[in-house]
PDB file of N, CA and C in Angstrom:
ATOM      1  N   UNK A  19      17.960  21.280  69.514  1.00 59.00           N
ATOM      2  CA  UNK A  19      16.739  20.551  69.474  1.00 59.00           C
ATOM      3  C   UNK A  19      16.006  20.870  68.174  1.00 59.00           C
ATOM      4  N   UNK A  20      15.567  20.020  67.446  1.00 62.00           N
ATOM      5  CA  UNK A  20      15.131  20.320  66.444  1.00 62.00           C
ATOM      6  C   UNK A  20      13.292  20.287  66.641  1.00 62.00           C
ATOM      7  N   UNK A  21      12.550  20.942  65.329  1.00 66.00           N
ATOM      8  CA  UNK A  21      11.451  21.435  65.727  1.00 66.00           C
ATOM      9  C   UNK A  21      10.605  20.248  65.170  1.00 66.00           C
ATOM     10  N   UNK A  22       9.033  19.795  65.471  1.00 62.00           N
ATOM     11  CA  UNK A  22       8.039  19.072  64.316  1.00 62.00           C
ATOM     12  C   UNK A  22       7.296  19.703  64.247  1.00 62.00           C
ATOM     13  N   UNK A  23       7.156  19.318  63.160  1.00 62.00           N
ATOM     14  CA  UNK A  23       6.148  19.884  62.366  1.00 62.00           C
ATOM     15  C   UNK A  23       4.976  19.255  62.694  1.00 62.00           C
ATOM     16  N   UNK A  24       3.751  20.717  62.409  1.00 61.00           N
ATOM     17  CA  UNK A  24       2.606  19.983  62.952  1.00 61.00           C
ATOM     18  C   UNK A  24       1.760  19.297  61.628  1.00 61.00           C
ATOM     19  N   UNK A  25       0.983  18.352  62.595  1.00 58.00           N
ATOM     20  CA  UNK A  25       0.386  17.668  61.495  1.00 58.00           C
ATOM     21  C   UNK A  25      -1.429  18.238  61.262  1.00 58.00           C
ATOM     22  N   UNK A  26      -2.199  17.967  60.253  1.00 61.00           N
ATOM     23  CA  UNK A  26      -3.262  18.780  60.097  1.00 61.00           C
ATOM     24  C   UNK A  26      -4.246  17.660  61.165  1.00 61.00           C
ATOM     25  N   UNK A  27      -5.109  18.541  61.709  1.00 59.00           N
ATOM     26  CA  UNK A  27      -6.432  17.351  62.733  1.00 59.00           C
ATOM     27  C   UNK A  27      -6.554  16.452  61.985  1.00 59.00           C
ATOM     28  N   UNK A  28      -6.925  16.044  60.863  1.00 58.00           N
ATOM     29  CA  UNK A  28      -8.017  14.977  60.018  1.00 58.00           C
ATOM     30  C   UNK A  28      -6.916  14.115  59.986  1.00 58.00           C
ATOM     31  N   UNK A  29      -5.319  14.160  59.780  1.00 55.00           N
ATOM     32  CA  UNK A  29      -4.318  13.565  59.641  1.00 55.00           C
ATOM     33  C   UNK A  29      -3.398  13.168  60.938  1.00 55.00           C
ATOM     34  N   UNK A  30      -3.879  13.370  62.324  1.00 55.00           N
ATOM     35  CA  UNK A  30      -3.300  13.430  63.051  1.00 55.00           C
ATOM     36  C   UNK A  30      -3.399  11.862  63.713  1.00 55.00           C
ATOM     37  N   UNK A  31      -2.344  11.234  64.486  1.00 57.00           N
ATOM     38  CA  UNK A  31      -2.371   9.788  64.213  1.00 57.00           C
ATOM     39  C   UNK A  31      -2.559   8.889  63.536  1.00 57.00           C
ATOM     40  N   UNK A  32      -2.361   9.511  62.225  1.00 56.00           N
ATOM     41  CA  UNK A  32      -2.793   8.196  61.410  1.00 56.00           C
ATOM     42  C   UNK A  32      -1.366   8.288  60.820  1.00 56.00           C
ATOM     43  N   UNK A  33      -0.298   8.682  60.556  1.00 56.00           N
ATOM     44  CA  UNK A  33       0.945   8.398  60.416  1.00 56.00           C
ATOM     45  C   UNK A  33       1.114   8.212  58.903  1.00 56.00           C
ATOM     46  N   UNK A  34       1.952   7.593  58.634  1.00 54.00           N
ATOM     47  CA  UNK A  34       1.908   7.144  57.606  1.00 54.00           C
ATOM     48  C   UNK A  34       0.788   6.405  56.064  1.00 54.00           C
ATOM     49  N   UNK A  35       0.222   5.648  57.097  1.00 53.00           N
ATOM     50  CA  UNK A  35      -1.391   5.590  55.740  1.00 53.00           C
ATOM     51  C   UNK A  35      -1.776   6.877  55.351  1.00 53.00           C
ATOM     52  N   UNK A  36      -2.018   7.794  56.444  1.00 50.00           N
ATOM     53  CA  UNK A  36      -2.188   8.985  56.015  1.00 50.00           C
ATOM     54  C   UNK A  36      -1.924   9.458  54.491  1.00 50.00           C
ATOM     55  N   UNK A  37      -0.145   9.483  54.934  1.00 50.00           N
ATOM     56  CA  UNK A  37       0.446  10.436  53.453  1.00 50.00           C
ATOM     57  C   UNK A  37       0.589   9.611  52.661  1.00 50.00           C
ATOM     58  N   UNK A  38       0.239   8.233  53.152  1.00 52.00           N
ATOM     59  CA  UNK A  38       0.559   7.280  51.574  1.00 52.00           C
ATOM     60  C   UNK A  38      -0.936   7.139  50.668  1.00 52.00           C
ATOM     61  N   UNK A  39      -2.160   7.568  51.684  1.00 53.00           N
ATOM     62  CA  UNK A  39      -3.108   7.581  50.837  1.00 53.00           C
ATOM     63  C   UNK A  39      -3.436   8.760  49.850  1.00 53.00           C
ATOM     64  N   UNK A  40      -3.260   9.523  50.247  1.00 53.00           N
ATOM     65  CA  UNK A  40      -3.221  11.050  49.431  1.00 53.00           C
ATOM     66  C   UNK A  40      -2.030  11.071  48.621  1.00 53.00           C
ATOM     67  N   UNK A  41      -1.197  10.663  49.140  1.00 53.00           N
ATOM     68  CA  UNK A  41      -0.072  10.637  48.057  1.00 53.00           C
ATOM     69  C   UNK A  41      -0.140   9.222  46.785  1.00 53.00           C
ATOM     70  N   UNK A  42      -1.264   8.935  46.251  1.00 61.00           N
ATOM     71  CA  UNK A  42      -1.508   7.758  45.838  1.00 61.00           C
ATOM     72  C   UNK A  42      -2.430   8.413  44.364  1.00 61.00           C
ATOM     73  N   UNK A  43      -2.537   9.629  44.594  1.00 74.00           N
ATOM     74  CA  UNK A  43      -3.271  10.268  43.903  1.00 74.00           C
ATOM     75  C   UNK A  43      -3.046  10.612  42.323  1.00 74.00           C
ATOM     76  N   UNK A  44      -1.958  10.755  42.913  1.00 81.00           N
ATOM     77  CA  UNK A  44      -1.297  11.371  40.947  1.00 81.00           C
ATOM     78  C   UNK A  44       0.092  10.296  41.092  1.00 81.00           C
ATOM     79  N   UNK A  45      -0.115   9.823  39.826  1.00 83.00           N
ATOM     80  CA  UNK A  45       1.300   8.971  39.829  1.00 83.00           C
ATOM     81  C   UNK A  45       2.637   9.737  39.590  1.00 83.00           C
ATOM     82  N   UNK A  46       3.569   8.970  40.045  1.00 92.00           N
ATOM     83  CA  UNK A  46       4.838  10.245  40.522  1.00 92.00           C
ATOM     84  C   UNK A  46       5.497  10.221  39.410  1.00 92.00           C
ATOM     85  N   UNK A  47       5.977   9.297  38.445  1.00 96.00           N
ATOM     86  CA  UNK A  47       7.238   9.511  37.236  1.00 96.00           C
ATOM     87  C   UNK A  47       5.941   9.639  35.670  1.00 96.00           C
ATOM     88  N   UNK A  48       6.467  10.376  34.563  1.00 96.00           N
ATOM     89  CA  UNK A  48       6.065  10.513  33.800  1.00 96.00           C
ATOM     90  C   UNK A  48       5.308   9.037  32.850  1.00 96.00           C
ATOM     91  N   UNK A  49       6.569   8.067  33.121  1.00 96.00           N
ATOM     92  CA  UNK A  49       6.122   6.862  32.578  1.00 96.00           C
ATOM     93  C   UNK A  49       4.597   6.515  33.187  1.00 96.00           C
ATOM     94  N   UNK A  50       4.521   6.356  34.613  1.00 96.00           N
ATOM     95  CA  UNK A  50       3.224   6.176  35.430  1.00 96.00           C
ATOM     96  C   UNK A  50       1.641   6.650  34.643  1.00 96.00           C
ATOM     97  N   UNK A  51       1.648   8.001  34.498  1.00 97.00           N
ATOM     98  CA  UNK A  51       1.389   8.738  34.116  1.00 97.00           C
ATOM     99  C   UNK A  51       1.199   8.704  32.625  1.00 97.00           C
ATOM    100  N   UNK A  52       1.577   8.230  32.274  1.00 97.00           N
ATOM    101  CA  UNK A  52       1.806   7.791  30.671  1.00 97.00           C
ATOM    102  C   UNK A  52       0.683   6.128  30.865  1.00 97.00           C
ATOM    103  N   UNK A  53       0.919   5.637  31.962  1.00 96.00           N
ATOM    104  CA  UNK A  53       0.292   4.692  31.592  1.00 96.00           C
ATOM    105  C   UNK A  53      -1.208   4.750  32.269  1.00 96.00           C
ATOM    106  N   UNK A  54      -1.352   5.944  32.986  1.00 96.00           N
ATOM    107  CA  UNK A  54      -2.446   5.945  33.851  1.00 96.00           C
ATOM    108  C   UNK A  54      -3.294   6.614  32.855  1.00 96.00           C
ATOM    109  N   UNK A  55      -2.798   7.627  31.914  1.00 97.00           N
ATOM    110  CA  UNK A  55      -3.808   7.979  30.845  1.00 97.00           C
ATOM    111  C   UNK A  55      -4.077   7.058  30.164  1.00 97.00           C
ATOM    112  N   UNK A  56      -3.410   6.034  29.435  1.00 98.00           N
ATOM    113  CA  UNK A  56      -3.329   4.762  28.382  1.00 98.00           C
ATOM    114  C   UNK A  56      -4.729   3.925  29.043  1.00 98.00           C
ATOM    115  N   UNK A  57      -5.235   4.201  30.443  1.00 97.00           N
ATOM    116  CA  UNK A  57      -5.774   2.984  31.299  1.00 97.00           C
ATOM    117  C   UNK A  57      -7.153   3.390  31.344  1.00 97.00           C
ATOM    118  N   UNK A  58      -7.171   4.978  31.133  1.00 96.00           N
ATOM    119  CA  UNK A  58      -8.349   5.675  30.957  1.00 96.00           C
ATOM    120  C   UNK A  58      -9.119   5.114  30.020  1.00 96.00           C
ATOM    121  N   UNK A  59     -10.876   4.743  30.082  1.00 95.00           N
ATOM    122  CA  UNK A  59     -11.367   3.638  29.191  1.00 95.00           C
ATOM    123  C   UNK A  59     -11.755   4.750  27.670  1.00 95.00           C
ATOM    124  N   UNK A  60     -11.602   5.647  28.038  1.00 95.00           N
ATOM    125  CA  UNK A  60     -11.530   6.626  26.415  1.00 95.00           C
ATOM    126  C   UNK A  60     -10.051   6.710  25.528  1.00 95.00           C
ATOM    127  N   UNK A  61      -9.037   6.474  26.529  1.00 97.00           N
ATOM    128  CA  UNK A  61      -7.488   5.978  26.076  1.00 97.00           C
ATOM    129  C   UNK A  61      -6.897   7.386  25.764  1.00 97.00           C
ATOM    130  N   UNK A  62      -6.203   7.705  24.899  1.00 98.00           N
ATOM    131  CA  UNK A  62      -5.176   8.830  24.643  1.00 98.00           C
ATOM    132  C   UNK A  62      -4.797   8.987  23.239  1.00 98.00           C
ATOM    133  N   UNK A  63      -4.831  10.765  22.609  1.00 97.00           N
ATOM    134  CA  UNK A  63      -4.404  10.528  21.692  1.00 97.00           C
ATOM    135  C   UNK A  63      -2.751  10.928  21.692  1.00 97.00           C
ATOM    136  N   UNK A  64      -1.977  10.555  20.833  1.00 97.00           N
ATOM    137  CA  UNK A  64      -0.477  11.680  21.050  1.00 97.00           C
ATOM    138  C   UNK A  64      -0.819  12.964  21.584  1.00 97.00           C
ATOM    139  N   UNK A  65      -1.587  13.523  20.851  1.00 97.00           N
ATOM    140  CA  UNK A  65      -1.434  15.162  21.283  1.00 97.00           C
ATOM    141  C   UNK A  65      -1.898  15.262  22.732  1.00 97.00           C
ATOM    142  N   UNK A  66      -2.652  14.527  23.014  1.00 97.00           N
ATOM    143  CA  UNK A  66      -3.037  14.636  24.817  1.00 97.00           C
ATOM    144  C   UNK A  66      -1.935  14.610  25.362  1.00 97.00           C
ATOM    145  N   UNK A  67      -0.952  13.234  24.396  1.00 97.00           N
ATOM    146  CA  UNK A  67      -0.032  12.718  26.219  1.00 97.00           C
ATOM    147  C   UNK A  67       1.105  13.646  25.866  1.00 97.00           C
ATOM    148  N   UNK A  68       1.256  14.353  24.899  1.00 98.00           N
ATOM    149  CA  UNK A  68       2.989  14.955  24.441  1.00 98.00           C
ATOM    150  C   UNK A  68       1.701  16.754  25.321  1.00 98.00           C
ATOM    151  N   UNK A  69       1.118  16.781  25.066  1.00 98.00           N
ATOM    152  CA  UNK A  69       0.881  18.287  26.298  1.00 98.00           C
ATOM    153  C   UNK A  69       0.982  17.835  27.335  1.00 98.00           C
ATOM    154  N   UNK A  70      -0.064  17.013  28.077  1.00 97.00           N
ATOM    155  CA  UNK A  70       0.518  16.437  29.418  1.00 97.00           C
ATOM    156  C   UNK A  70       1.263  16.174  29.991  1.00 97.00           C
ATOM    157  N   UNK A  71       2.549  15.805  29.421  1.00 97.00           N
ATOM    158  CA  UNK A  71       3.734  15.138  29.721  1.00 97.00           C
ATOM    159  C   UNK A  71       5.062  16.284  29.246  1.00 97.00           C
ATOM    160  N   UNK A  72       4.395  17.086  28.330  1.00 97.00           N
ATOM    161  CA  UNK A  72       5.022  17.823  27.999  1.00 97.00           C
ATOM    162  C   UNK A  72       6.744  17.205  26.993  1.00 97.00           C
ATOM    163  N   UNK A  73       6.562  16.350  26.287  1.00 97.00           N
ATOM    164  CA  UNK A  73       7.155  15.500  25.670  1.00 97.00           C
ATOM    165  C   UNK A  73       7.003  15.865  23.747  1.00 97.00           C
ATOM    166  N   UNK A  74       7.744  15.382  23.129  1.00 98.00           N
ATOM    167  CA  UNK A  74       7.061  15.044  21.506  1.00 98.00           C
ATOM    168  C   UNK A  74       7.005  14.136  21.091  1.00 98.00           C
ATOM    169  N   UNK A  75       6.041  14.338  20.210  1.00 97.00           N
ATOM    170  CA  UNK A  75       5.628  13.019  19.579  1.00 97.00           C
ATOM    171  C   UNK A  75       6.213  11.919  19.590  1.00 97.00           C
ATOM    172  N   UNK A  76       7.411  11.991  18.728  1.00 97.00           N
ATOM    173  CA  UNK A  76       8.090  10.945  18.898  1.00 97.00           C
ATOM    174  C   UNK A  76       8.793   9.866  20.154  1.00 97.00           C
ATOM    175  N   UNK A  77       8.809  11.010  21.185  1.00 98.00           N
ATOM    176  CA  UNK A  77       8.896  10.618  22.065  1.00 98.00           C
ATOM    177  C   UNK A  77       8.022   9.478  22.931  1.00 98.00           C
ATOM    178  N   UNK A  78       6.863  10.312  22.707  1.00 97.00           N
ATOM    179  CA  UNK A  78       5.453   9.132  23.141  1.00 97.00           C
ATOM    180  C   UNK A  78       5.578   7.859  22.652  1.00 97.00           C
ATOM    181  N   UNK A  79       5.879   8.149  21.369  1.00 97.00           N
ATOM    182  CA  UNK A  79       5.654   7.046  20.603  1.00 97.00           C
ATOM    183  C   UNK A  79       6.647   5.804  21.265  1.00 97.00           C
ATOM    184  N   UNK A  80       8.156   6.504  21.445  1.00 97.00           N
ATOM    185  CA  UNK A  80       9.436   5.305  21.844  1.00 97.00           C
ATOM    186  C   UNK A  80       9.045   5.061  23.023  1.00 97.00           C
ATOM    187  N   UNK A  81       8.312   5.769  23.997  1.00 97.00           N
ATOM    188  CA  UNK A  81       8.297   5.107  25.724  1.00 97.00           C
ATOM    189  C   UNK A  81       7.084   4.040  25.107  1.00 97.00           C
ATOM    190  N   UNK A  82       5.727   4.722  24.568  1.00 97.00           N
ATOM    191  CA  UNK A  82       4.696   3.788  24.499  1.00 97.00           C
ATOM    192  C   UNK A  82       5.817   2.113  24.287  1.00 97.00           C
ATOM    193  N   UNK A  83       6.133   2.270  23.075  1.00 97.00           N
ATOM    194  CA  UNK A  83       6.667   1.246  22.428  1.00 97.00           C
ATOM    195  C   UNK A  83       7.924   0.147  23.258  1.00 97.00           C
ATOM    196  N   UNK A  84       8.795   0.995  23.704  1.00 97.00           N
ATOM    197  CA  UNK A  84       9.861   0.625  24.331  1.00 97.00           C
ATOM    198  C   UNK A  84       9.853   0.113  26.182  1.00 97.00           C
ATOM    199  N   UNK A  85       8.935   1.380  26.667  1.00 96.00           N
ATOM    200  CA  UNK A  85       9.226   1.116  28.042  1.00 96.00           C
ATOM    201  C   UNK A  85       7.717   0.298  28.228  1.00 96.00           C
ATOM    202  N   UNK A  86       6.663   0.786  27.744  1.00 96.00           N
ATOM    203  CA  UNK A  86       5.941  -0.132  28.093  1.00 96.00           C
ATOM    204  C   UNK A  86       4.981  -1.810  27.313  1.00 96.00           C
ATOM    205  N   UNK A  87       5.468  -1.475  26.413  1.00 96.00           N
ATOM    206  CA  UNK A  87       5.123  -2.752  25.586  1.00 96.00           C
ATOM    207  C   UNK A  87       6.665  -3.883  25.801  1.00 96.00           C
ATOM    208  N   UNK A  88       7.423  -3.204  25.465  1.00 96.00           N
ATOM    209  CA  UNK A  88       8.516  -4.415  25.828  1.00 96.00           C
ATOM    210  C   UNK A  88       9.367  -4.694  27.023  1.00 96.00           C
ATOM    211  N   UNK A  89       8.907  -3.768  27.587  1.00 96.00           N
ATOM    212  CA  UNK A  89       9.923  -3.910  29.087  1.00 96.00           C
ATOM    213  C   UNK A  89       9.474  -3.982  30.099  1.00 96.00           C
ATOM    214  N   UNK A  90       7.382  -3.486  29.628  1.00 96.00           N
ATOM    215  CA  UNK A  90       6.468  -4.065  31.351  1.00 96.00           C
ATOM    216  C   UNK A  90       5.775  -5.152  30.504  1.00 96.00           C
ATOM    217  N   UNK A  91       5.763  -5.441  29.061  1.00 96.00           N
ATOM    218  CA  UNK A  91       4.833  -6.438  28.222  1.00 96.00           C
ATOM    219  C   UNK A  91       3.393  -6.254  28.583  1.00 96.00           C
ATOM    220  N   UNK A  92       3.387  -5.133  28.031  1.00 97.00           N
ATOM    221  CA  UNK A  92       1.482  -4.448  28.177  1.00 97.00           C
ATOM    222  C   UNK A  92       1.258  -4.333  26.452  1.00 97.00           C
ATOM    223  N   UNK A  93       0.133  -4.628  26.588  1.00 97.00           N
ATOM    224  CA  UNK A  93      -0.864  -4.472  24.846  1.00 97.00           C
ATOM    225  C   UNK A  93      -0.901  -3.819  24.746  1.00 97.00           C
ATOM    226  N   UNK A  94      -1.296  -2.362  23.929  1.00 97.00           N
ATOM    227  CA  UNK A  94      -1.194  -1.440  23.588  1.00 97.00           C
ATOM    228  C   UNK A  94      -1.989  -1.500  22.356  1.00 97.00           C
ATOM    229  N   UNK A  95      -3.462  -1.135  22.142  1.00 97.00           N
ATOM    230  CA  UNK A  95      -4.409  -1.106  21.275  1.00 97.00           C
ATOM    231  C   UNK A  95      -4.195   0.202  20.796  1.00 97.00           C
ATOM    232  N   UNK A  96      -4.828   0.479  19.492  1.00 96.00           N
ATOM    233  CA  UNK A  96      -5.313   1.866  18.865  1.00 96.00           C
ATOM    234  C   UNK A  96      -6.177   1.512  18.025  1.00 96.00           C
ATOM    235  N   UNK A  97      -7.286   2.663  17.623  1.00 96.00           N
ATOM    236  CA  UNK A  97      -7.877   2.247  17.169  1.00 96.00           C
ATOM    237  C   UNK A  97      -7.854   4.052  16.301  1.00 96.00           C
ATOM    238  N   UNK A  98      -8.357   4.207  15.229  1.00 97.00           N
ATOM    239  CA  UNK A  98      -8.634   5.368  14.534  1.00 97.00           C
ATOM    240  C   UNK A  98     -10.123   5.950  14.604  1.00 97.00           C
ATOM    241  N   UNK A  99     -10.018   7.307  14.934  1.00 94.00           N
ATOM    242  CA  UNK A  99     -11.706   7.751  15.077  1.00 94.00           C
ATOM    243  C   UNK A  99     -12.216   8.290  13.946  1.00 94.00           C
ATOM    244  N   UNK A 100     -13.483   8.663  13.632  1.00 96.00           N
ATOM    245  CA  UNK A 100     -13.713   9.199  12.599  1.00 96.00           C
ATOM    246  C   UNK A 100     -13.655  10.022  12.000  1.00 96.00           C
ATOM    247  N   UNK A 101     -12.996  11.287  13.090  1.00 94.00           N
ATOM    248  CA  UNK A 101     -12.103  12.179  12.528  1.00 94.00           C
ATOM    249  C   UNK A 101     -10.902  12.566  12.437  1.00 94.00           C
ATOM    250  N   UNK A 102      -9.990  10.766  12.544  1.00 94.00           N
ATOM    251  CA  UNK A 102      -8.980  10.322  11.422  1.00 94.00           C
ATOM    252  C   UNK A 102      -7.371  10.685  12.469  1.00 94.00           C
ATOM    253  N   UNK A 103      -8.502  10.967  14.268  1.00 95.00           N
ATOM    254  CA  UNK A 103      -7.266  10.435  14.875  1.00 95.00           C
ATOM    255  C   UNK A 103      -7.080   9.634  15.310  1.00 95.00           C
ATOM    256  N   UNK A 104      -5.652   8.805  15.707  1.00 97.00           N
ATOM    257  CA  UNK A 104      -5.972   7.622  16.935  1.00 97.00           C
ATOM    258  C   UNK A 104      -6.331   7.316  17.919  1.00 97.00           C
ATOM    259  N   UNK A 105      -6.626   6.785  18.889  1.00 98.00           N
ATOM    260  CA  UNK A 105      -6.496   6.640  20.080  1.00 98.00           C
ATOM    261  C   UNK A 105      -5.923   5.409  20.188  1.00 98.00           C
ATOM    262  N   UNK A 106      -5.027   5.442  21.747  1.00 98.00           N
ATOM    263  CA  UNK A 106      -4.095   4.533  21.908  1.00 98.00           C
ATOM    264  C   UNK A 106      -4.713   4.308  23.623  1.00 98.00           C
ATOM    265  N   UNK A 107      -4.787   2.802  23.926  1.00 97.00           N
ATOM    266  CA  UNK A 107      -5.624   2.163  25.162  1.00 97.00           C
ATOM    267  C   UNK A 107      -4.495   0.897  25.881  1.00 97.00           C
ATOM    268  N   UNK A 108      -4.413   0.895  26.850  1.00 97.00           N
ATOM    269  CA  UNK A 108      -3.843  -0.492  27.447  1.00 97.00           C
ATOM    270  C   UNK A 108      -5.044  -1.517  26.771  1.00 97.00           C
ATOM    271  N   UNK A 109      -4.960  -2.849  26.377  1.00 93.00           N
ATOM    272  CA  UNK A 109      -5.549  -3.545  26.030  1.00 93.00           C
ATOM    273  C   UNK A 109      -5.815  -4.018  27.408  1.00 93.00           C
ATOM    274  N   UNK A 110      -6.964  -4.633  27.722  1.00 76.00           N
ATOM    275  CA  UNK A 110      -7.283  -5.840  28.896  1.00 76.00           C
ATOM    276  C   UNK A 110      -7.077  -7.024  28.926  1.00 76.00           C
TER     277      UNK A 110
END
């Protein structure tokens, strides 16, 4: 016979919405995540998303470019700040 596991009070009958709402929280693959910072209305510079993601530069640069400009066809703005870094934004 196998055992269950218990579930916490606040979560109890609610089943599934439950863990799909909390689990809704942090996006699960790096790409996600890549685009959930991009969506942020202050946007991202490289050095944010290559620590976050734990990636390099160049790297950022080929998903920005590759996975999500040509393969989900998202805009991809930048703009330069005045102390001469970029920031990079999903366009609207």
């Amino acid at each position: 016979m196998s055992k269950k596991k218990s579930v916490p009070a606040e979560n109890a009958g609610k089943g599934a919405a439950a863990r799909k709402q909390t689990s809704a929280a942090k996006p699960k693959t790096k790409l996600a995540r890549l685009e959930a910072m991009l969506r942020r209305p202050d946007g991202a510079t490289i050095e944010q998303i290559s620590k976050s993601l734990a990636w390099q530069a160049h790297s950022v640069r080929g998903a920005m470019s590759g996975a999500l400009k040509k393969k989900q066809g998202l805009t991809i703005a930048s703009e330069k700040t005045d102390d001469g870094r970029r920031v990079y934004r999903i366009a609207a």
